[in-house]
Structure formats: C-alpha cells, structure tokens
XYZ file of C-alpha atoms in Angstrom:
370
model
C -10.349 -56.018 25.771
C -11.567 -54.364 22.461
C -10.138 -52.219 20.897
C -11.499 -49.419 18.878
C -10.238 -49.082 15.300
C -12.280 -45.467 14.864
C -10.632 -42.598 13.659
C -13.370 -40.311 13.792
C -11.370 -38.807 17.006
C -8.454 -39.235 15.185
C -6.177 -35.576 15.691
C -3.714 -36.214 12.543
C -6.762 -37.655 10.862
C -8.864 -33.964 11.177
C -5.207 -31.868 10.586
C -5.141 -33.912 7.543
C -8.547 -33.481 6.376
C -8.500 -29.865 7.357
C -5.893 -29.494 4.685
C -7.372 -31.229 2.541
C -10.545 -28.865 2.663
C -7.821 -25.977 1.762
C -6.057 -27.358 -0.697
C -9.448 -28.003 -2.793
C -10.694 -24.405 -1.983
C -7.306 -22.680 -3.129
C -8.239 -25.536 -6.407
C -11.399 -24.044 -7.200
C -10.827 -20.172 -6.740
C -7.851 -20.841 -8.879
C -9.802 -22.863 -11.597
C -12.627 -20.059 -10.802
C -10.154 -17.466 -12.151
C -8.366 -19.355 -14.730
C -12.108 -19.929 -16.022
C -12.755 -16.258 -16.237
C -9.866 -15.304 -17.744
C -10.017 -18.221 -20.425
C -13.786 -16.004 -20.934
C -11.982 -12.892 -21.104
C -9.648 -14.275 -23.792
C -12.359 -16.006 -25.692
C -14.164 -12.554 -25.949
C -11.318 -10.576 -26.919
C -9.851 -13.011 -30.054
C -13.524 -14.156 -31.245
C -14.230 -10.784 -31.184
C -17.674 -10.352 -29.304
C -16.452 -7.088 -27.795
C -15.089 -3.976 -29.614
C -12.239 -2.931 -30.433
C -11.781 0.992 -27.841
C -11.444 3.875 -29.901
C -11.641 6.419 -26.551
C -8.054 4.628 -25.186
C -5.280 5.414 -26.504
C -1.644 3.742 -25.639
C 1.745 4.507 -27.286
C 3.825 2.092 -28.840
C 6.767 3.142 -27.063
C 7.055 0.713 -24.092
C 9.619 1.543 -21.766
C 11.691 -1.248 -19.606
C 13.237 -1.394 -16.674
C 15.164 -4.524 -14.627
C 14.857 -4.601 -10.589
C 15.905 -7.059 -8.215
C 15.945 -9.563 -10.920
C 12.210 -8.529 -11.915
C 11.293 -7.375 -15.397
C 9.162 -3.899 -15.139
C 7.358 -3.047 -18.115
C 5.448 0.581 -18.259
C 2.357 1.595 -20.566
C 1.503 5.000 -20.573
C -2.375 5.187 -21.284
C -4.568 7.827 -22.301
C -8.308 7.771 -21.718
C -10.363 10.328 -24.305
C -13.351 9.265 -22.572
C -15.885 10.466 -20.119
C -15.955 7.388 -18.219
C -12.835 6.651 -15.796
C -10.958 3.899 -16.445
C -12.040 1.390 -13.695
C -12.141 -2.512 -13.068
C -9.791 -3.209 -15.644
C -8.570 -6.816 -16.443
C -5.226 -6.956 -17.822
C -3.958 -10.343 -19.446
C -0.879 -10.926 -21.071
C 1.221 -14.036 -22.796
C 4.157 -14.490 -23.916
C 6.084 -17.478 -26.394
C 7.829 -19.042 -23.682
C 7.958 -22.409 -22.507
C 8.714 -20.793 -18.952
C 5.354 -20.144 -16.258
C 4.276 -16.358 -16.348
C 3.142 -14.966 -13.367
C 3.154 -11.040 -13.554
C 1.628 -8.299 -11.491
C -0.177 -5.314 -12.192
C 0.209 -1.536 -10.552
C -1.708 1.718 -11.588
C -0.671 5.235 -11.479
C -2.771 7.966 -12.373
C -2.149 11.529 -13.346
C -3.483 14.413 -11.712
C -4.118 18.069 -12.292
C -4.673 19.063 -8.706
C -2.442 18.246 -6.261
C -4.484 17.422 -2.665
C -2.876 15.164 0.028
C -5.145 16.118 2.797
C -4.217 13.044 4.734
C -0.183 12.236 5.453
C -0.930 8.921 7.196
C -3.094 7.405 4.080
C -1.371 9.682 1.042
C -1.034 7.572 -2.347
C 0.508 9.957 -3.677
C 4.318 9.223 -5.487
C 4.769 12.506 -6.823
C 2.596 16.217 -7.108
C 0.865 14.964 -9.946
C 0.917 10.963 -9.320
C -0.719 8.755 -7.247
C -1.643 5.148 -6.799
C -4.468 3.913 -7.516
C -6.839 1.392 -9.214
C -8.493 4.020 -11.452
C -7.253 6.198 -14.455
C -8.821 9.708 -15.047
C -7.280 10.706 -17.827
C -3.847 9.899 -18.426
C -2.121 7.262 -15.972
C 0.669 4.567 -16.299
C 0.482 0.452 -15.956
C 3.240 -0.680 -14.457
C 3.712 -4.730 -15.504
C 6.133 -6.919 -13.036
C 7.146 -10.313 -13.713
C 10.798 -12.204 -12.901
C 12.969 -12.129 -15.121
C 13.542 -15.427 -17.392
C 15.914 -18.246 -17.628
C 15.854 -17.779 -21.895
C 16.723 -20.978 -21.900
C 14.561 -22.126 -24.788
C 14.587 -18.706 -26.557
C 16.982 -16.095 -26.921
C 14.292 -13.796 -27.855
C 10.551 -13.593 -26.404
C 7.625 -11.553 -27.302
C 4.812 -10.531 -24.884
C 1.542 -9.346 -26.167
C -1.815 -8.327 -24.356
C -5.145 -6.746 -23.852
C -7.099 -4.559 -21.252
C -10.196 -5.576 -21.362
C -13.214 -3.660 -19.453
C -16.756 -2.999 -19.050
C -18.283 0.478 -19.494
C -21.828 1.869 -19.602
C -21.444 1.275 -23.349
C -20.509 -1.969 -23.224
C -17.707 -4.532 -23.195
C -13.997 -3.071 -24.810
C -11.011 -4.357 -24.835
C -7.816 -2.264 -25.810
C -5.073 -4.074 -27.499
C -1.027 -3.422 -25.530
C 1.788 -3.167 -27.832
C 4.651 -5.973 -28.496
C 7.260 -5.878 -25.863
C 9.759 -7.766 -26.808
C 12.577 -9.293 -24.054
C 16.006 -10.485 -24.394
C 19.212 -11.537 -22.518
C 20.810 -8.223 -23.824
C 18.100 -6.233 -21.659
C 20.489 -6.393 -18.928
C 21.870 -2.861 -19.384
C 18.372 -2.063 -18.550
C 19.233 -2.313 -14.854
C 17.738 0.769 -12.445
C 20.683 3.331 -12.038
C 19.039 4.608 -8.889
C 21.050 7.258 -8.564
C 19.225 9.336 -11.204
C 16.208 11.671 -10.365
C 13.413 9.973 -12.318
C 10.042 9.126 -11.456
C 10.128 6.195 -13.660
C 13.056 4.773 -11.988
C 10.805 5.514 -8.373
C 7.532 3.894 -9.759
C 9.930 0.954 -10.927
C 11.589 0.147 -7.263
C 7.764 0.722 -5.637
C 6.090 -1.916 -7.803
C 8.935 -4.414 -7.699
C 9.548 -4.300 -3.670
C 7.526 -4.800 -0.934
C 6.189 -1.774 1.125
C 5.711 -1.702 4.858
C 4.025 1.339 6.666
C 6.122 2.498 9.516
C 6.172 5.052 12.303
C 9.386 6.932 13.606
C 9.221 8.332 16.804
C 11.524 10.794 17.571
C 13.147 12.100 21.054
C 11.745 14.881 22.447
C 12.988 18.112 21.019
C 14.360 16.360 18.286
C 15.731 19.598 16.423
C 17.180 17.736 13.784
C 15.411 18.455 9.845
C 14.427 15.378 8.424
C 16.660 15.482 5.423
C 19.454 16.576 8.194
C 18.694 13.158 9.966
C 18.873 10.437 7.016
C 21.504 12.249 4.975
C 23.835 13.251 7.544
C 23.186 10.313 9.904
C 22.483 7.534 8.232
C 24.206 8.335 5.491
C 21.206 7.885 2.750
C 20.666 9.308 -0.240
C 18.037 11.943 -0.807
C 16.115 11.727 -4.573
C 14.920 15.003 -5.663
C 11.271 14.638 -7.333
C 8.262 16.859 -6.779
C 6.398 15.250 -4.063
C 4.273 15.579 -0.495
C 7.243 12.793 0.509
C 11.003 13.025 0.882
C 12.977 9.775 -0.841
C 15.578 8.777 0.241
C 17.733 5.321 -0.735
C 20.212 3.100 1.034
C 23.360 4.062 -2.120
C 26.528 2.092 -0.995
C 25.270 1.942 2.896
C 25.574 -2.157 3.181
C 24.865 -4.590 0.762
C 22.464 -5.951 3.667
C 19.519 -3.348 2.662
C 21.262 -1.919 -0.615
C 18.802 -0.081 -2.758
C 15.574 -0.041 0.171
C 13.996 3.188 0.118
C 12.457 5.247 2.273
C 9.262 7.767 1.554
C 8.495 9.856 4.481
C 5.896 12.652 5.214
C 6.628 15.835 6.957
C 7.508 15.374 10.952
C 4.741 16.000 13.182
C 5.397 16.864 16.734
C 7.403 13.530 17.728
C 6.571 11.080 14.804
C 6.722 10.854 10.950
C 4.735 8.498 8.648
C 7.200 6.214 6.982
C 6.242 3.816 3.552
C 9.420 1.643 3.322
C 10.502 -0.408 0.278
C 12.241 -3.606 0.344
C 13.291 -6.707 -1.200
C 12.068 -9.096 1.663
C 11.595 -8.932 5.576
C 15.248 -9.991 6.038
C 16.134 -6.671 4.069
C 13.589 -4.834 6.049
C 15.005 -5.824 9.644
C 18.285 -5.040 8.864
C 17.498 -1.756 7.978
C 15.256 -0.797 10.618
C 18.328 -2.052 13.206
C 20.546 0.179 11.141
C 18.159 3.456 11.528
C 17.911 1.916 15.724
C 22.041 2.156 15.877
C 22.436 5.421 13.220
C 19.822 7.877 14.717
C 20.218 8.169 18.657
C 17.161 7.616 20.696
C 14.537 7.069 17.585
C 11.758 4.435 17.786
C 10.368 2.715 14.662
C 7.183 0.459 14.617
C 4.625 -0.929 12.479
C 2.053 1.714 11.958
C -0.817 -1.086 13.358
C 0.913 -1.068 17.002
C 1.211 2.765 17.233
C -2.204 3.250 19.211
C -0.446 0.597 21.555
C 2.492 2.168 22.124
C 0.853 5.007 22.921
C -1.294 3.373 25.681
C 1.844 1.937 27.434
C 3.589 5.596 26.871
C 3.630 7.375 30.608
C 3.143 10.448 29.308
C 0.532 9.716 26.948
C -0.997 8.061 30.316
C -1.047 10.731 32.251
C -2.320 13.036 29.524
C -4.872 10.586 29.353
C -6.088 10.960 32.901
C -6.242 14.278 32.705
C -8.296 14.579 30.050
C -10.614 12.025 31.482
C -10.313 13.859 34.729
C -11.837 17.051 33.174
C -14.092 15.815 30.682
C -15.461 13.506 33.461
C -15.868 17.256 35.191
C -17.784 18.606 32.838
C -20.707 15.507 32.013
C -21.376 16.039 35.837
C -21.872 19.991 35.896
C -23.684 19.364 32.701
C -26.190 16.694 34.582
C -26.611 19.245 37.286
C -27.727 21.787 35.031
C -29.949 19.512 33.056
C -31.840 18.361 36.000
C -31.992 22.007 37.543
C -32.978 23.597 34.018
C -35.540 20.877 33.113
C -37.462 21.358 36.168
C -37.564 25.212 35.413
C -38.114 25.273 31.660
C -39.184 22.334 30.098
C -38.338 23.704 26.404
C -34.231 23.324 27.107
C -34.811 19.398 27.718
C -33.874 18.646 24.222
C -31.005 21.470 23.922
C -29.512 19.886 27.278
C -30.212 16.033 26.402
C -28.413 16.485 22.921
C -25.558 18.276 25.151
C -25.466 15.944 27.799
C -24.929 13.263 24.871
C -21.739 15.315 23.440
C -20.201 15.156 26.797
C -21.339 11.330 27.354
C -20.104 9.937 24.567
C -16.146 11.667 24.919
C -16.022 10.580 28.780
C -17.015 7.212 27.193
C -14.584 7.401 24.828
C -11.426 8.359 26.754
C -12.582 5.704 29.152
C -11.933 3.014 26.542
C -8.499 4.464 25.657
C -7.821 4.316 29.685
C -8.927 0.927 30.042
C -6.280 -0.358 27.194
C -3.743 1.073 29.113
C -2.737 -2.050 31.375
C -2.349 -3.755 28.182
C-alpha cells in the first residue's frame, strides 16, 4: 500500500500557515507605522518643517494617577483659522522601560448643542470628545505607570506634528517630568472636577448600555442610583448625570456611570470600567439593586425589542393600518389615473411613500421570530 506523505491537505498544516499569514501582516503594519513615525521624527529634529507660531500650549502640565495609569493633560490653544485636525502626537521618554501611551482629545465649545442623546460626545456643557480642536481643547496622554527601576526620575518630551494648508508644523509639548513621589497624585474622585472626570474616561474602558425600566417607573433618575444603589452623584455642568461606585464593593470600586435623561422606558447609559470582569459585576449589582430594570448592550436593543410582546403587537398594528392605507391609495390611483391623467405622478410619488413604510415595518415583522 502507499502511502501519501502530502501535506497539502494537511488541517494543522493550513491553521499553522494561516497564522503565519497574520503574524507577518500585524509585522508589516507595525513596521509600516514605526516607519512613519521614525519620518515624523526625522522631520521634526532635522528641522524640514516649522516651528507653529498659531498654537499655543502652557507649560503648566497637570498629572493625574488612575488605575495604575499615568494621565498627563495639555491644554492647547489654536490662534488659527484652520482647526486643529489629523494630528500626530509622539512622545519619548529616558527610560529603559517600553512606552506605549494613548492619546484622547477634548475640545471646547461656545455653544452647547446635544441634539442627539444616543450618540452625545459631550463630557460637560462646553466639552466634548472629539478628534478635532476649534479653538481651545485639552490632550489627554495615558500610559502605565513605571517600574523606576533604573531611574528614580524620568523626563518625557514631545511634539504634535500636523499638516495644514500652509504646510507641515510641528508644535513642541513641554517637559513632564515623573517620579515615584507622584503617588499623591492619585484621583480623589470624590471631588467635583472635570479634570478628575476626563482622567477616569480616558484611563477606563467605556461600554454603551441601555436600561430599561418597568413600566411606570416613577422613580427620578438621580432618586434611582443614589437612593438605590447607593452611588454617588458628581455635580458638573453637563447633558449627562455622573454618578460613581464610592465605597459600594471593591468588585466595581470607582466605575462610573454617565447617563442621559430617561425616555419613556429606557435611558442611554456610557459606562466606565477597569475591565469586563469590573463591568459584569456591576451590571449584576444594578440587576439585584434596582427591582425589575433590564440592562443590555446598546447593539442588541433593536433585538430585544423584536422579541418584546408588546412591541409585537404594536408592530402588527401598525403594519395592519399602514398595509390599509397602500391599498386605498392603489384604488384611488387606478380610479384617478383613468379620469385625469395629470395626478399620475402626484399619486405614483404617493403610492411610493406608502410602499416603502409597509415595506419597512414588514422587515421589522419578519425579525420578530428571531
């Protein structure tokens, strides 16, 4: 009998190779990205671009330690025209130690304008998030904190750099310099300060939520986290309430909570938190302190709502009637056409309308059974 050495068919031979493939693309964007920053640096120190006159940035950088997470803020100032947009931000330090850091923006505004609850950026009246800077915003720089086991000191410098209609700028960040005795530096949450809010956003992870409440839920929505669950509310200017688990359980210590006005039976939640353990614990906590409330991931709302009876039967209804109406308009169409032949396109476009929202609760009907 032969036997076929091949491994062209080979299952463990294609997982492997399949890796393989991955591991060399996640090489080459990384090596595509180290490339263009090693361009960016190039340009800023042999000094092909200018130095920005039209940015301005204090020397006063002010610190803040999170979770065990460095947060560094830089309050900019932009005297120019142009907003401040596609900005590449590169930092290094004198350590020994890797430095891997992220970047948040937060713009000022003059005119506060939420206009949309589910998709609001906005942290307070006259801040938002966002990857653009109008006038006067904050950078918000994130980065564990180190071992200083080499240095008992260690300086960070930096540059923005950025293209404009005028050309290539770059702006120059002051020294920040860390140390073991930063420690005292640690968040005391407790304080109203939109600092110490902008600090716990960019170092945690946030997760949009839904909470669906019982019907006639008559309970306010400070009434319902503060006297419930026991959380504490932070008092800043904002289309949001804060509140933060203070002394609640050491399981979701510190997680916070930004939530939107309650509409009808539901309320847009952005939730904070360390990790997904933290996350889980506290939505089981809300579950067990706040009788007969449902909270899910934003994404599966429209599919609750589909397997919600009521919702259901709404549903019908509304298909019912609109269903109704496309058939009294085709009667009319055909009886008016033959008639007057100059309401063909007023009735067609009409006929369309109603078409097109039978069609559409349709769909919604036929998701139902999932």
């Amino acid at each position: 009998m032969d036997i076929d050495l091949e491994l062209c068919d080979d299952k463990i031979e294609s997982f492997l190779k399949k890796k393989l493939e991955d591991v060399r693309s996640y090489n080459k964007s990384l090596k595509d990205v180290l490339q263009h920053r090693r361009d960016i640096l190039q340009t800023t120190f042999g000094q092909t671009s200018t130095q920005s006159t039209d940015v301005q940035i204090p020397n006063t950088v002010w610190k803040k330690i999170f979770n065990n997470k460095y947060c560094l803020g830089y309050e900019i100032k932009n005297l120019s025209k142009e907003t401040l947009k596609d900005l590449e931000i590169i930092l290094y330090w004198n350590s020994k130690e890797s430095f891997d850091y992220r970047v948040h923006m937060f713009s000022s505004v003059k005119e506060f304008d939420c206009g949309d609850p589910e998709n609001c950026c906005f942290i307070a009246d006259t801040l938002k998030k966002t990857f653009t800077i109008e006038s006067t915003g904050i950078i918000l720089i994130v980065f564990k904190v180190p071992h200083f086991l080499n240095e008992t000191e260690i300086q960070i410098n930096g540059n923005i750099y950025r293209k404009s209609k005028t050309g290539e700028t770059n702006i120059q960040l002051p020294k920040v310099q860390i140390t073991p005795k930063d420690s005292d530096l640690a968040l005391h949450l407790n304080i109203n300060d939109v600092k110490n809010i902008l600090t716990l956003i960019s170092c945690n992870s946030e997760d949009d939520l839904i909470a669906i409440f019982p019907e006639e839920w008559d309970s306010s929505i400070r009434n319902t986290f503060e006297m419930r669950s026991s959380f504490t509310k932070i008092d800043i200017r904002s289309c949001k309430e804060y509140f933060i688990a203070y002394n609640i359980s050491k399981l979701f210590e510190n997680a916070l909570i930004a939530i939107h006005s309650k509409e009808n039976d539901k309320c847009f939640l952005k939730v904070y938190t360390n990790n997904n353990d933290q996350l889980l614990a506290l939505i089981h906590y809300l579950h067990s302190s706040i009788p007969g409330i449902l909270i899910i991931p934003k994404l599966y709302y429209s599919r609750y709502l589909c397997k919600n009876a009521t919702f259901s039967n709404k549903l019908l209804k509304d298909f019912s009637e609109s269903l109704g109406k496309e058939l009294k308009a085709v009667y009319k169409y055909i009886q008016q056409s033959t008639i007057n032949s100059s309401d063909i396109s007023k009735n067609t476009e009409t006929l369309y309308e109603l078409e097109r929202e039978t069609d559409n609760l349709f769909l919604q009907l036929s998701n139902v059974k999932y």
